[in-house]
Coordinates of C-alpha atoms in Angstrom, one line a residue:
Chain A
M78 CA 34.5 -12.2 32.6
S79 CA 32.9 -15.3 34.2
T80 CA 30.4 -16.3 32.3
L81 CA 28.1 -19.5 32.5
L82 CA 30.6 -20.8 29.4
A83 CA 33.3 -20.4 31.7
Q84 CA 32.1 -21.8 34.9
S85 CA 30.5 -25.2 33.8
G86 CA 34.0 -26.4 32.6
R87 CA 31.7 -28.5 29.6
P88 CA 33.1 -27.8 25.5
F89 CA 31.1 -25.5 23.3
P90 CA 30.0 -26.9 21.4
D91 CA 29.4 -30.1 23.1
W92 CA 27.0 -32.1 19.9
A93 CA 26.8 -34.6 22.7
W94 CA 23.6 -33.0 23.9
F95 CA 21.9 -34.0 21.0
D96 CA 21.1 -38.0 22.4
E97 CA 18.3 -39.4 22.1
R98 CA 17.0 -38.4 25.2
N99 CA 16.9 -34.7 24.6
V100 CA 16.1 -34.5 21.0
D101 CA 12.7 -36.1 21.7
R102 CA 12.4 -33.8 24.7
L103 CA 13.2 -31.2 22.1
R104 CA 10.3 -32.4 20.2
D105 CA 8.1 -32.1 22.9
L106 CA 9.0 -28.5 23.9
F107 CA 8.9 -27.9 19.8
V108 CA 5.4 -28.8 19.8
E109 CA 4.7 -27.3 23.4
H110 CA 5.8 -23.5 22.2
V111 CA 3.9 -23.7 19.1
Q112 CA 1.0 -24.9 20.8
L113 CA 1.1 -21.5 23.6
T114 CA 1.7 -19.4 20.6
G115 CA -1.0 -21.4 18.3
L116 CA -4.3 -21.2 20.9
A117 CA -3.1 -17.8 22.1
L118 CA -3.3 -16.4 18.6
L119 CA -6.1 -18.5 17.9
F120 CA -8.4 -16.3 21.1
G121 CA -7.0 -13.5 20.1
L122 CA -8.2 -13.7 16.8
L123 CA -11.8 -15.1 18.2
I124 CA -11.8 -11.7 21.1
A125 CA -10.0 -9.2 18.8
I126 CA -11.9 -9.4 15.4
P127 CA -15.0 -9.2 16.7
L128 CA -14.1 -5.8 19.1
A129 CA -12.7 -4.0 15.7
V130 CA -16.2 -4.9 13.7
A131 CA -17.3 -3.3 16.4
A132 CA -15.1 -0.1 17.0
V133 CA -15.5 0.2 12.9
R134 CA -19.6 -0.1 13.2
W135 CA -19.1 2.1 16.2
R136 CA -16.7 4.2 16.0
R137 CA -16.5 5.8 19.3
L138 CA -16.4 2.3 21.4
Y139 CA -12.7 2.6 19.5
S140 CA -10.7 5.0 21.5
P141 CA -11.6 2.9 25.1
L142 CA -10.6 -0.3 23.4
L143 CA -7.8 0.6 22.1
N144 CA -6.9 2.5 25.6
L145 CA -8.1 -1.1 27.3
T146 CA -5.9 -3.4 25.4
G147 CA -3.1 -1.2 25.1
V148 CA -3.0 -1.0 28.8
L149 CA -3.3 -4.8 28.6
F150 CA -0.3 -5.0 26.4
T151 CA 2.1 -2.7 28.8
I152 CA 1.8 -5.0 31.3
P153 CA 5.4 -6.6 32.1
S154 CA 5.4 -10.1 30.8
A155 CA 5.9 -11.8 34.0
A156 CA 4.1 -10.2 36.2
L157 CA 0.7 -11.0 34.3
I158 CA 1.7 -14.0 34.2
I159 CA 2.7 -14.1 37.6
A160 CA -0.8 -12.5 38.2
V161 CA -2.7 -15.0 36.4
F162 CA -1.9 -17.6 37.7
A163 CA -1.7 -15.6 41.9
F164 CA -5.2 -15.0 41.1
L165 CA -7.2 -17.2 39.3
P166 CA -9.1 -19.9 40.5
V167 CA -5.5 -23.0 40.9
Q168 CA -8.0 -25.2 40.6
T169 CA -8.9 -24.4 37.0
F170 CA -5.5 -22.7 35.9
G171 CA -2.4 -23.1 38.4
L172 CA 0.2 -24.3 36.5
K173 CA -1.9 -25.8 33.2
P174 CA -1.1 -24.4 30.0
R175 CA -4.4 -22.8 30.6
T176 CA -3.0 -20.4 32.8
S177 CA -0.1 -19.2 29.9
V178 CA -2.4 -18.8 26.9
L179 CA -4.7 -16.4 29.3
A180 CA -1.7 -14.0 29.6
L181 CA -0.6 -14.8 25.7
T182 CA -3.3 -14.3 24.6
I183 CA -4.0 -10.8 26.3
Y184 CA -0.3 -10.2 24.5
T185 CA -1.9 -10.2 21.6
L186 CA -5.1 -8.3 21.1
L187 CA -3.6 -4.8 20.8
I188 CA -1.6 -5.8 17.4
L189 CA -4.5 -8.3 16.2
F190 CA -7.4 -5.4 17.1
R191 CA -5.8 -2.7 15.7
N192 CA -4.6 -3.9 12.8
T193 CA -8.0 -5.4 12.2
V194 CA -9.3 -1.9 12.9
A195 CA -7.2 -1.0 10.2
G196 CA -7.3 -3.5 7.5
L197 CA -10.9 -2.6 7.5
D198 CA -10.5 1.5 8.0
S199 CA -8.2 0.3 4.5
V200 CA -10.7 -0.9 1.9
P201 CA -11.9 1.7 0.2
R202 CA -15.7 3.3 0.2
D203 CA -16.3 3.1 -3.7
V204 CA -15.7 -0.7 -3.1
T205 CA -18.1 -1.4 -0.5
E206 CA -20.4 1.6 -2.2
A207 CA -20.4 -0.6 -5.1
A208 CA -20.7 -3.9 -2.6
T209 CA -24.0 -2.2 -0.6
A210 CA -25.3 -1.0 -4.2
M211 CA -24.5 -3.7 -6.1
G212 CA -27.3 -5.9 -2.8
F213 CA -25.0 -6.7 -0.6
R214 CA -26.0 -7.1 3.1
P215 CA -23.8 -6.1 5.5
S216 CA -22.8 -9.9 7.2
R217 CA -22.0 -10.2 3.7
R218 CA -20.6 -7.8 2.0
L219 CA -18.1 -7.8 5.4
L220 CA -17.0 -11.6 4.8
R221 CA -17.5 -11.5 1.4
V222 CA -15.9 -8.0 0.8
E223 CA -14.5 -5.9 3.9
F224 CA -12.4 -9.4 4.9
P225 CA -10.7 -10.2 2.7
L226 CA -9.7 -6.4 1.3
A227 CA -7.9 -6.4 5.2
L228 CA -6.2 -9.7 4.7
P229 CA -2.6 -7.9 4.3
V230 CA -2.8 -5.5 6.6
I231 CA -4.5 -8.1 9.6
I232 CA -2.2 -10.9 8.2
A233 CA 0.1 -8.4 9.2
G234 CA -0.4 -7.9 12.3
I235 CA -0.8 -11.7 12.8
R236 CA 2.8 -11.7 11.9
I237 CA 3.5 -9.3 14.4
A238 CA 1.8 -11.1 17.9
A239 CA 3.0 -14.0 15.9
V240 CA 6.5 -13.3 16.6
T241 CA 6.3 -11.5 20.0
T242 CA 4.2 -14.1 21.2
L243 CA 6.9 -16.6 20.7
G244 CA 9.7 -14.4 22.5
L245 CA 6.7 -14.5 25.3
V246 CA 6.3 -18.6 25.5
T247 CA 9.4 -18.9 27.0
V248 CA 8.6 -16.3 29.7
T249 CA 5.4 -18.7 31.2
A250 CA 9.0 -21.5 31.5
F251 CA 7.9 -19.7 35.2
I252 CA 4.5 -21.7 35.7
G253 CA 6.2 -25.3 33.9
Q254 CA 5.9 -24.7 30.2
G255 CA 7.2 -22.0 27.5
G256 CA 8.3 -24.6 25.2
F257 CA 11.9 -23.7 23.6
G258 CA 12.0 -22.0 27.4
Q259 CA 12.5 -25.0 29.2
L260 CA 16.1 -25.0 28.1
F261 CA 16.6 -21.6 29.3
I262 CA 16.6 -22.5 32.8
T263 CA 17.5 -25.9 32.7
G264 CA 20.9 -24.8 31.2
F265 CA 20.8 -22.3 33.8
Q266 CA 20.7 -24.8 36.2
R267 CA 22.9 -27.1 35.5
Q268 CA 25.4 -24.5 33.7
Y269 CA 25.2 -26.3 30.4
T270 CA 25.7 -23.7 28.2
M271 CA 25.1 -26.1 25.3
E272 CA 21.4 -26.7 26.6
V273 CA 20.8 -22.8 26.8
A274 CA 21.8 -21.8 23.2
V275 CA 19.9 -24.8 21.7
G276 CA 16.9 -22.9 23.0
V277 CA 18.4 -19.4 21.9
V278 CA 18.8 -21.1 18.6
A279 CA 15.6 -23.2 18.7
S280 CA 13.4 -20.2 19.7
V281 CA 14.9 -18.0 17.2
L282 CA 14.7 -20.8 14.3
L283 CA 10.9 -21.1 15.4
A284 CA 10.5 -17.6 15.5
V285 CA 11.6 -17.4 11.1
L286 CA 10.0 -19.5 10.5
V287 CA 6.6 -18.8 11.9
D288 CA 6.9 -15.5 10.0
L289 CA 7.8 -16.5 6.7
L290 CA 5.2 -18.9 7.1
L291 CA 2.5 -16.8 7.5
V292 CA 4.4 -15.0 4.6
W293 CA 3.6 -17.3 1.7
A294 CA 0.1 -17.6 3.5
E295 CA -0.5 -13.8 3.2
R296 CA 0.9 -14.1 -0.5
A297 CA -1.5 -17.5 -1.1
L298 CA -4.2 -15.7 0.1
T299 CA -4.4 -12.5 -1.5
P300 CA -3.5 -13.8 -5.2
W301 CA -5.2 -10.5 -6.4
S302 CA -2.6 -8.0 -4.3
Q303 CA -0.9 -5.3 -5.9
S304 CA 2.2 -5.9 -4.7
R305 CA 3.0 -8.8 -7.5
G306 CA 2.6 -9.7 -10.8
G307 CA 2.8 -5.5 -12.9
A308 CA -0.1 -3.9 -14.4
T309 CA -0.1 -5.1 -18.3
Chain B
M200 CA -40.1 3.7 -15.7
I201 CA -38.9 5.9 -13.2
T202 CA -41.1 8.3 -11.0
F203 CA -40.2 11.7 -8.4
D204 CA -43.1 13.0 -7.4
A205 CA -42.4 15.9 -4.5
V206 CA -39.3 14.2 -3.8
R207 CA -36.8 16.1 -0.8
K208 CA -34.3 15.1 0.9
Q209 CA -33.2 17.1 4.1
Y210 CA -30.7 15.6 6.3
P211 CA -30.7 16.0 10.0
D212 CA -28.5 19.4 10.4
G213 CA -31.2 21.2 8.2
T214 CA -29.2 20.8 5.3
V215 CA -31.5 20.7 2.0
A216 CA -30.2 18.1 -0.8
V217 CA -33.3 18.0 -3.0
D218 CA -35.8 19.9 -2.6
D219 CA -39.5 19.1 -3.8
L220 CA -38.2 17.5 -7.2
D221 CA -40.7 15.9 -9.6
L222 CA -39.4 13.6 -12.5
Q223 CA -40.3 11.0 -14.9
V224 CA -38.2 9.3 -16.5
E225 CA -38.9 6.8 -19.6
E226 CA -38.7 3.3 -20.5
G227 CA -35.7 3.2 -22.3
D228 CA -34.5 7.4 -21.6
V229 CA -30.9 7.9 -20.4
V230 CA -31.8 11.0 -18.5
V231 CA -28.4 13.2 -17.3
L232 CA -29.1 15.2 -14.0
V233 CA -26.2 17.7 -14.8
G234 CA -25.3 21.0 -12.3
P235 CA -22.8 22.2 -10.4
S236 CA -21.8 21.0 -7.4
G237 CA -23.8 20.8 -4.5
C238 CA -26.9 20.6 -6.9
G239 CA -27.9 17.3 -5.6
K240 CA -27.7 15.2 -8.2
T241 CA -25.5 12.7 -6.5
T242 CA -28.0 12.5 -4.1
T243 CA -30.6 12.3 -6.2
M244 CA -29.7 9.1 -8.1
R245 CA -28.8 7.5 -5.1
M246 CA -32.4 7.7 -3.7
V247 CA -33.5 5.6 -6.2
N248 CA -32.1 2.6 -4.4
R249 CA -31.9 3.5 -1.6
M250 CA -28.8 4.7 -0.6
I251 CA -30.0 7.4 0.3
E252 CA -33.4 7.4 1.8
P253 CA -36.1 10.4 1.3
T254 CA -37.9 12.6 3.5
G255 CA -40.5 13.2 1.5
G256 CA -41.9 12.1 -1.7
T257 CA -42.8 8.9 -3.8
I258 CA -40.2 7.2 -5.7
T259 CA -41.2 5.0 -8.4
V260 CA -40.3 2.4 -10.6
D261 CA -42.3 0.7 -12.5
G262 CA -45.5 1.7 -10.4
T263 CA -43.9 0.2 -7.4
D264 CA -42.7 2.6 -4.9
I265 CA -39.4 1.8 -3.7
M266 CA -40.1 3.0 0.2
S267 CA -42.6 -0.5 -0.4
T268 CA -39.1 -3.2 -2.1
D269 CA -36.8 -4.1 0.1
P270 CA -33.9 -2.0 0.2
V271 CA -31.1 -4.9 -1.4
K272 CA -33.8 -7.1 -3.1
L273 CA -34.5 -3.5 -5.1
R274 CA -30.6 -2.8 -5.4
R275 CA -30.2 -6.2 -7.2
D276 CA -33.1 -5.5 -9.8
I277 CA -30.9 -1.9 -10.6
G278 CA -27.7 -2.3 -12.0
Y279 CA -25.1 0.9 -10.8
V280 CA -21.8 1.8 -11.5
I281 CA -20.3 4.1 -9.3
Q282 CA -18.0 6.6 -9.3
Q283 CA -14.2 5.4 -10.0
I284 CA -15.7 1.7 -10.9
G285 CA -15.2 0.5 -7.0
L286 CA -14.6 -2.5 -8.6
F287 CA -13.5 -5.5 -6.2
P288 CA -9.5 -5.9 -6.1
H289 CA -9.8 -8.9 -5.0
R290 CA -11.9 -10.8 -7.5
T291 CA -10.7 -10.9 -11.0
T292 CA -12.8 -9.6 -14.0
A293 CA -15.1 -12.7 -14.4
E294 CA -15.7 -12.6 -11.0
N295 CA -16.1 -8.9 -10.5
I296 CA -18.8 -9.5 -13.1
A297 CA -20.5 -12.5 -11.8
T298 CA -21.2 -10.7 -8.8
V299 CA -25.0 -9.6 -8.9
P300 CA -25.8 -13.1 -10.8
E301 CA -23.8 -14.6 -7.5
L302 CA -26.1 -12.7 -5.3
V303 CA -29.6 -14.0 -6.5
G304 CA -28.6 -17.3 -7.2
W305 CA -27.8 -18.7 -11.0
D306 CA -26.1 -21.9 -11.3
R307 CA -22.8 -21.9 -12.6
S308 CA -23.0 -22.8 -15.8
R309 CA -25.3 -19.8 -16.1
I310 CA -23.0 -17.2 -15.1
R311 CA -20.1 -18.3 -17.6
E312 CA -22.3 -18.0 -20.2
R313 CA -23.1 -14.5 -19.2
V314 CA -19.7 -13.3 -17.7
A315 CA -18.2 -14.5 -21.6
E316 CA -21.4 -13.4 -23.4
L317 CA -21.1 -9.9 -21.5
I318 CA -16.9 -9.2 -21.8
D319 CA -17.8 -9.7 -25.4
T320 CA -20.6 -6.7 -25.1
V321 CA -18.6 -4.6 -23.8
G322 CA -15.7 -4.4 -26.0
L323 CA -13.2 -7.0 -23.6
P324 CA -10.3 -8.2 -25.4
D325 CA -10.3 -12.1 -24.7
G326 CA -7.6 -12.8 -21.6
V327 CA -9.0 -10.2 -19.0
A328 CA -11.7 -12.6 -17.4
D329 CA -8.9 -13.5 -15.1
R330 CA -7.3 -11.1 -14.7
Y331 CA -7.5 -8.7 -11.4
P332 CA -8.2 -5.3 -12.0
H333 CA -5.1 -3.5 -11.1
Q334 CA -3.7 -5.3 -14.6
L335 CA -5.9 -3.7 -16.6
S336 CA -6.1 -0.1 -18.0
G337 CA -8.6 2.7 -17.3
G338 CA -10.8 2.1 -19.7
Q339 CA -10.6 -1.7 -19.0
R340 CA -11.7 -1.3 -15.8
Q341 CA -14.6 1.3 -16.9
R342 CA -16.4 -1.8 -19.1
V343 CA -15.6 -4.2 -16.2
G344 CA -18.0 -2.0 -14.2
V345 CA -20.9 -1.3 -16.8
A346 CA -20.8 -4.7 -17.5
R347 CA -20.9 -5.8 -13.9
A348 CA -24.0 -3.2 -13.9
L349 CA -25.5 -5.3 -17.1
A350 CA -25.2 -8.9 -15.7
T351 CA -28.9 -9.7 -14.7
D352 CA -30.3 -7.5 -17.3
P353 CA -32.3 -4.8 -15.2
P354 CA -34.3 -2.7 -16.7
V355 CA -32.9 0.9 -14.5
M356 CA -29.5 1.6 -14.5
L357 CA -28.1 4.2 -12.6
M358 CA -24.3 5.6 -12.9
D359 CA -22.8 8.1 -11.1
E360 CA -20.2 9.9 -13.4
P361 CA -19.0 6.6 -14.7
F362 CA -16.5 7.8 -17.3
G363 CA -15.3 9.7 -14.6
A364 CA -12.0 8.3 -13.9
V365 CA -10.4 7.5 -17.8
D366 CA -8.6 10.2 -19.7
P367 CA -10.1 12.3 -22.5
I368 CA -9.9 10.5 -25.7
V369 CA -10.6 7.3 -23.8
R370 CA -13.8 8.3 -22.6
G371 CA -14.7 9.8 -25.6
R372 CA -14.9 6.3 -27.1
L373 CA -16.1 4.8 -24.1
Q374 CA -19.4 7.2 -24.7
D375 CA -20.2 6.1 -28.4
E376 CA -19.7 2.7 -27.1
F377 CA -22.5 3.3 -24.5
L378 CA -24.5 4.9 -26.6
R379 CA -24.3 2.1 -29.6
L380 CA -24.1 -0.6 -26.4
Q381 CA -27.6 1.3 -25.3
A382 CA -29.3 1.6 -28.9
E383 CA -28.9 -1.7 -28.4
V384 CA -30.2 -2.4 -24.7
H385 CA -32.9 0.0 -24.2
K386 CA -32.1 0.6 -20.8
T387 CA -33.7 3.0 -18.4
I388 CA -30.9 5.1 -17.5
V389 CA -30.1 8.1 -14.5
F390 CA -26.3 8.7 -15.0
V391 CA -25.2 12.0 -13.2
T392 CA -22.6 14.3 -14.6
H393 CA -21.2 17.0 -14.1
D394 CA -19.5 17.5 -17.8
I395 CA -22.5 19.4 -19.4
D396 CA -20.9 18.5 -23.1
E397 CA -21.2 14.8 -21.9
A398 CA -25.2 15.2 -20.8
I399 CA -25.2 16.8 -24.7
K400 CA -23.8 13.6 -25.6
M401 CA -25.5 11.8 -23.3
G402 CA -28.4 11.8 -22.7
D403 CA -31.7 11.7 -24.6
R404 CA -33.0 13.8 -21.1
I405 CA -30.5 16.4 -19.2
A406 CA -32.6 17.6 -16.0
I407 CA -30.4 20.8 -14.9
L408 CA -30.5 21.4 -11.0
S409 CA -29.3 24.1 -9.2
E410 CA -27.9 24.2 -5.2
G411 CA -29.8 22.9 -2.6
G412 CA -31.6 20.3 -5.3
V413 CA -34.2 22.9 -7.6
L414 CA -34.5 21.7 -10.9
Q415 CA -33.9 24.6 -13.4
Q416 CA -34.8 23.0 -16.7
Y417 CA -36.0 19.1 -18.4
E418 CA -35.8 19.0 -21.7
T419 CA -34.1 17.3 -24.5
P420 CA -30.5 19.1 -25.5
A421 CA -31.3 20.1 -28.7
S422 CA -34.2 22.3 -26.8
I423 CA -32.4 23.3 -23.7
L424 CA -30.0 24.5 -25.8
A425 CA -31.8 26.7 -28.0
H426 CA -34.2 27.5 -25.5
P427 CA -32.4 28.2 -22.1
A428 CA -35.2 28.3 -19.7
N429 CA -33.6 30.9 -17.2
A430 CA -29.8 32.3 -17.0
F431 CA -29.2 29.5 -14.6
V432 CA -28.9 27.5 -17.1
E433 CA -27.7 30.0 -20.2
D434 CA -25.2 30.5 -17.9
F435 CA -24.5 26.6 -17.1
L436 CA -24.9 25.6 -20.9
G437 CA -21.5 28.3 -21.2
E438 CA -20.1 29.6 -24.3
E439 CA -20.3 28.6 -27.6
R440 CA -23.9 26.9 -27.9
G441 CA -23.9 26.7 -31.0
L442 CA -21.1 24.8 -32.1
K443 CA -23.1 22.7 -29.3
R444 CA -26.2 22.1 -30.6
L445 CA -24.4 22.1 -34.2
S446 CA -22.3 19.4 -32.5
L447 CA -26.1 17.2 -32.1
I448 CA -27.5 17.9 -35.2
P449 CA -26.2 15.1 -37.8
V450 CA -25.0 15.7 -41.3
K451 CA -27.7 13.9 -42.8
E452 CA -30.8 16.6 -41.9
V453 CA -29.1 19.5 -44.0
T454 CA -29.2 19.0 -47.3
A455 CA -26.3 19.5 -48.9
D456 CA -25.6 21.7 -52.0
R457 CA -24.4 19.7 -55.4
G458 CA -21.5 22.7 -55.8
P459 CA -19.7 23.7 -59.0
V460 CA -19.3 19.4 -59.6
V461 CA -17.5 18.9 -62.4
T462 CA -16.5 15.1 -64.5
V463 CA -13.2 14.0 -65.5
G464 CA -12.4 15.2 -68.8
T465 CA -14.5 17.6 -69.4
N466 CA -12.4 21.0 -70.9
A467 CA -11.6 23.4 -68.9
T468 CA -13.4 25.7 -70.4
D469 CA -17.0 24.0 -69.6
A470 CA -15.2 23.5 -66.1
R471 CA -14.6 27.1 -65.5
E472 CA -17.6 27.9 -66.7
V473 CA -19.8 26.0 -63.9
A474 CA -17.1 27.5 -61.3
R475 CA -17.9 31.0 -63.0
S476 CA -21.5 30.4 -62.7
Q477 CA -22.0 29.4 -59.4
G478 CA -19.4 32.6 -58.0
A479 CA -16.4 30.1 -57.5
D480 CA -13.0 30.1 -58.8
W481 CA -12.7 26.4 -58.0
V482 CA -14.0 22.9 -58.5
V483 CA -14.9 19.8 -57.1
I484 CA -13.5 17.0 -59.4
V485 CA -15.8 13.6 -59.3
G486 CA -14.9 10.3 -61.6
D487 CA -17.7 8.3 -62.7
D488 CA -20.5 7.1 -60.6
D489 CA -19.4 11.0 -58.7
T490 CA -16.5 8.6 -56.9
L491 CA -14.2 11.6 -55.5
R492 CA -11.3 12.8 -56.6
G493 CA -10.3 16.5 -55.3
W494 CA -10.5 19.8 -56.1
S495 CA -8.6 22.7 -57.9
W496 CA -8.2 26.1 -58.2
T497 CA -10.1 27.2 -61.9
D498 CA -6.7 28.5 -62.7
E499 CA -4.7 25.3 -62.5
L500 CA -7.0 23.4 -64.2
A501 CA -5.1 21.0 -66.3
D502 CA -7.3 21.1 -70.1
P503 CA -9.1 18.7 -70.3
V504 CA -9.7 18.3 -66.6
D505 CA -8.0 15.2 -64.4
G506 CA -8.7 13.2 -62.1
D507 CA -5.0 12.3 -60.6
A508 CA -4.0 16.3 -60.6
A509 CA -6.5 17.0 -58.2
K510 CA -6.3 18.2 -54.6
P511 CA -7.6 15.9 -51.9
F512 CA -10.4 17.5 -49.4
V513 CA -8.2 16.9 -45.8
T514 CA -11.3 16.5 -44.3
Q515 CA -14.9 14.5 -45.2
V516 CA -17.6 13.9 -43.4
E517 CA -20.6 11.5 -43.7
A518 CA -24.0 11.6 -43.3
Q519 CA -23.7 10.0 -39.7
D520 CA -21.2 12.7 -38.3
S521 CA -22.3 16.4 -36.7
L522 CA -23.0 19.6 -38.2
R523 CA -20.1 20.5 -36.0
T524 CA -18.2 17.8 -37.1
A525 CA -18.9 20.0 -40.8
L526 CA -17.8 22.8 -39.5
D527 CA -14.0 22.5 -38.8
A528 CA -13.8 20.4 -42.1
L529 CA -15.5 23.5 -43.0
V530 CA -13.4 26.0 -41.1
S531 CA -10.4 23.9 -42.1
S532 CA -10.6 23.7 -45.4
W533 CA -9.1 26.5 -48.5
T534 CA -12.7 26.3 -50.7
G535 CA -14.9 27.4 -47.1
V536 CA -17.1 23.7 -47.4
A537 CA -17.4 20.8 -46.2
V538 CA -17.3 18.2 -48.9
R539 CA -20.0 15.2 -48.1
V540 CA -19.0 12.4 -49.2
S541 CA -21.1 8.0 -48.6
G542 CA -19.2 4.9 -48.1
G543 CA -16.1 7.0 -48.5
D544 CA -15.6 8.1 -51.4
R545 CA -19.0 8.7 -53.3
Y546 CA -19.6 12.5 -53.6
E547 CA -22.7 13.7 -52.6
G548 CA -22.8 18.0 -51.9
L549 CA -21.1 20.6 -49.7
L550 CA -22.0 22.1 -47.1
T551 CA -21.9 25.4 -47.0
R552 CA -21.3 27.6 -43.7
E553 CA -24.8 29.7 -44.8
L554 CA -26.5 25.9 -44.6
L555 CA -25.5 25.8 -41.3
T556 CA -26.3 29.0 -39.7
A557 CA -30.0 27.8 -42.2
E558 CA -29.9 24.9 -40.2
L559 CA -29.4 26.7 -36.7
H560 CA -32.6 28.8 -37.3
D561 CA -34.7 26.3 -38.9
D562 CA -34.2 23.9 -35.9
A563 CA -34.9 27.0 -33.6
R564 CA -37.9 27.4 -35.1
A565 CA -39.2 23.8 -35.6
R566 CA -38.7 23.2 -31.6
L567 CA -40.5 25.9 -30.6

């Protein structure tokens, strides 16, 4: 069996890979990976939350919006990235990070939309009724009662979307970004197994780290949650 | 004061929930809306703060037509205890209670003082202020719900089956506490329940509604029990109307019999004579100052009468207990009477079955 490792003729693991230049590069790639993911999630939330609020308010919007985001989600990632790259004005998009961010954002929509709707739906009816009966205006009720209570489900969505996006970021290496994904491309080109392996390990570690951070954030933001601290 | 004038609620599909309702809730009264499911009692209550908008007639709160008030402002001025309580799970006890004061913009120190005061008023233990609702017992959650509704001291309160979510023992205790609290705060309250016993216990007046929101009778609990307006009301009141009426009358309304009572140290022959003269084969034994010691069969009396040998009465009643409690004491005792005391052990007299029966009939006559 002929593997990259066998062909490369280099030792593995090759700790010499971690020279000053590569460590700097690794740090830049980390920043890029996190930025692409973070921006995609941010724009995803900015779009999905208003859509979710609208879908909860006007129920008949829910199915069309779910179908739309669902169809977008099913487009193969490479195809979508290439499509954005190929069909949008090249001066504005082209090889710029915004092309990647746009594609990645589209992928987050289904999960963020669906979970935000589910989260808002999970708010007990007696609680929203009590809020109305005590004189909350609808906007304040949404911000102070419904969103806080929907937060665990929304954050669960953000976790899935974050991990999915972290993986998809590597695909954007096709058009010159890709974060740690670039290590796959250059590693294969140079037949340098250690470089590919560093890319894989870094991607996995980052995904685990981000997921843990979001779990921690959920706990910090929902100290009232019933899943911890037993009833007295 | 809340006035319903020809109020009607018809849904777009044609269902009539409330039909031509005239009702006046006097200031400081608890009015209980009661009836089978589908009778529009909750709809009627929820129209007061415009959670549901009436389709006909007028509702005024303290003379102001509710339809001319901004619903949000209207709701902030009306305390609301919702079914299932509806506490905010993400807010602590203190934050829940502070809800309306925050909405209307009280400053922090005023809110903090008010919250502390209310936690005390509704009988919550210290240390619950910083707990979340899921860390509280059912009874505590209920108290927080009431405290939250009272926060800005609104003159009017709406309560939708407020004690429905707790077990019967806790419910009874919460009802008693609430009645004590209401005696201090004198809110004008519309209270919804499907439980006629709760209605009888809590209401200054009861409005009995039938399906489709038709008012069948609106009077004091005692009048309704004594004179149900029609077959529907009679049926809804259910069995044991006599017992329910007894539960409304306090022991102090009835003049107790002195009964066959002898003092410790009386000689046995005199004591038997006291019993015989009253047609009894037992005597009540009291010490000096009418301190109750117990009772004894005449043929078991020591000579002279000995207080330490007296059998204790299993149950005793006091002035504020109900005649229903007295009846229970009466049927549980060997002697067939309920003994009334004051201050725990001072003998006041005996309540007999004849006295209770006479009271029910007198009471009915007096209220005709």
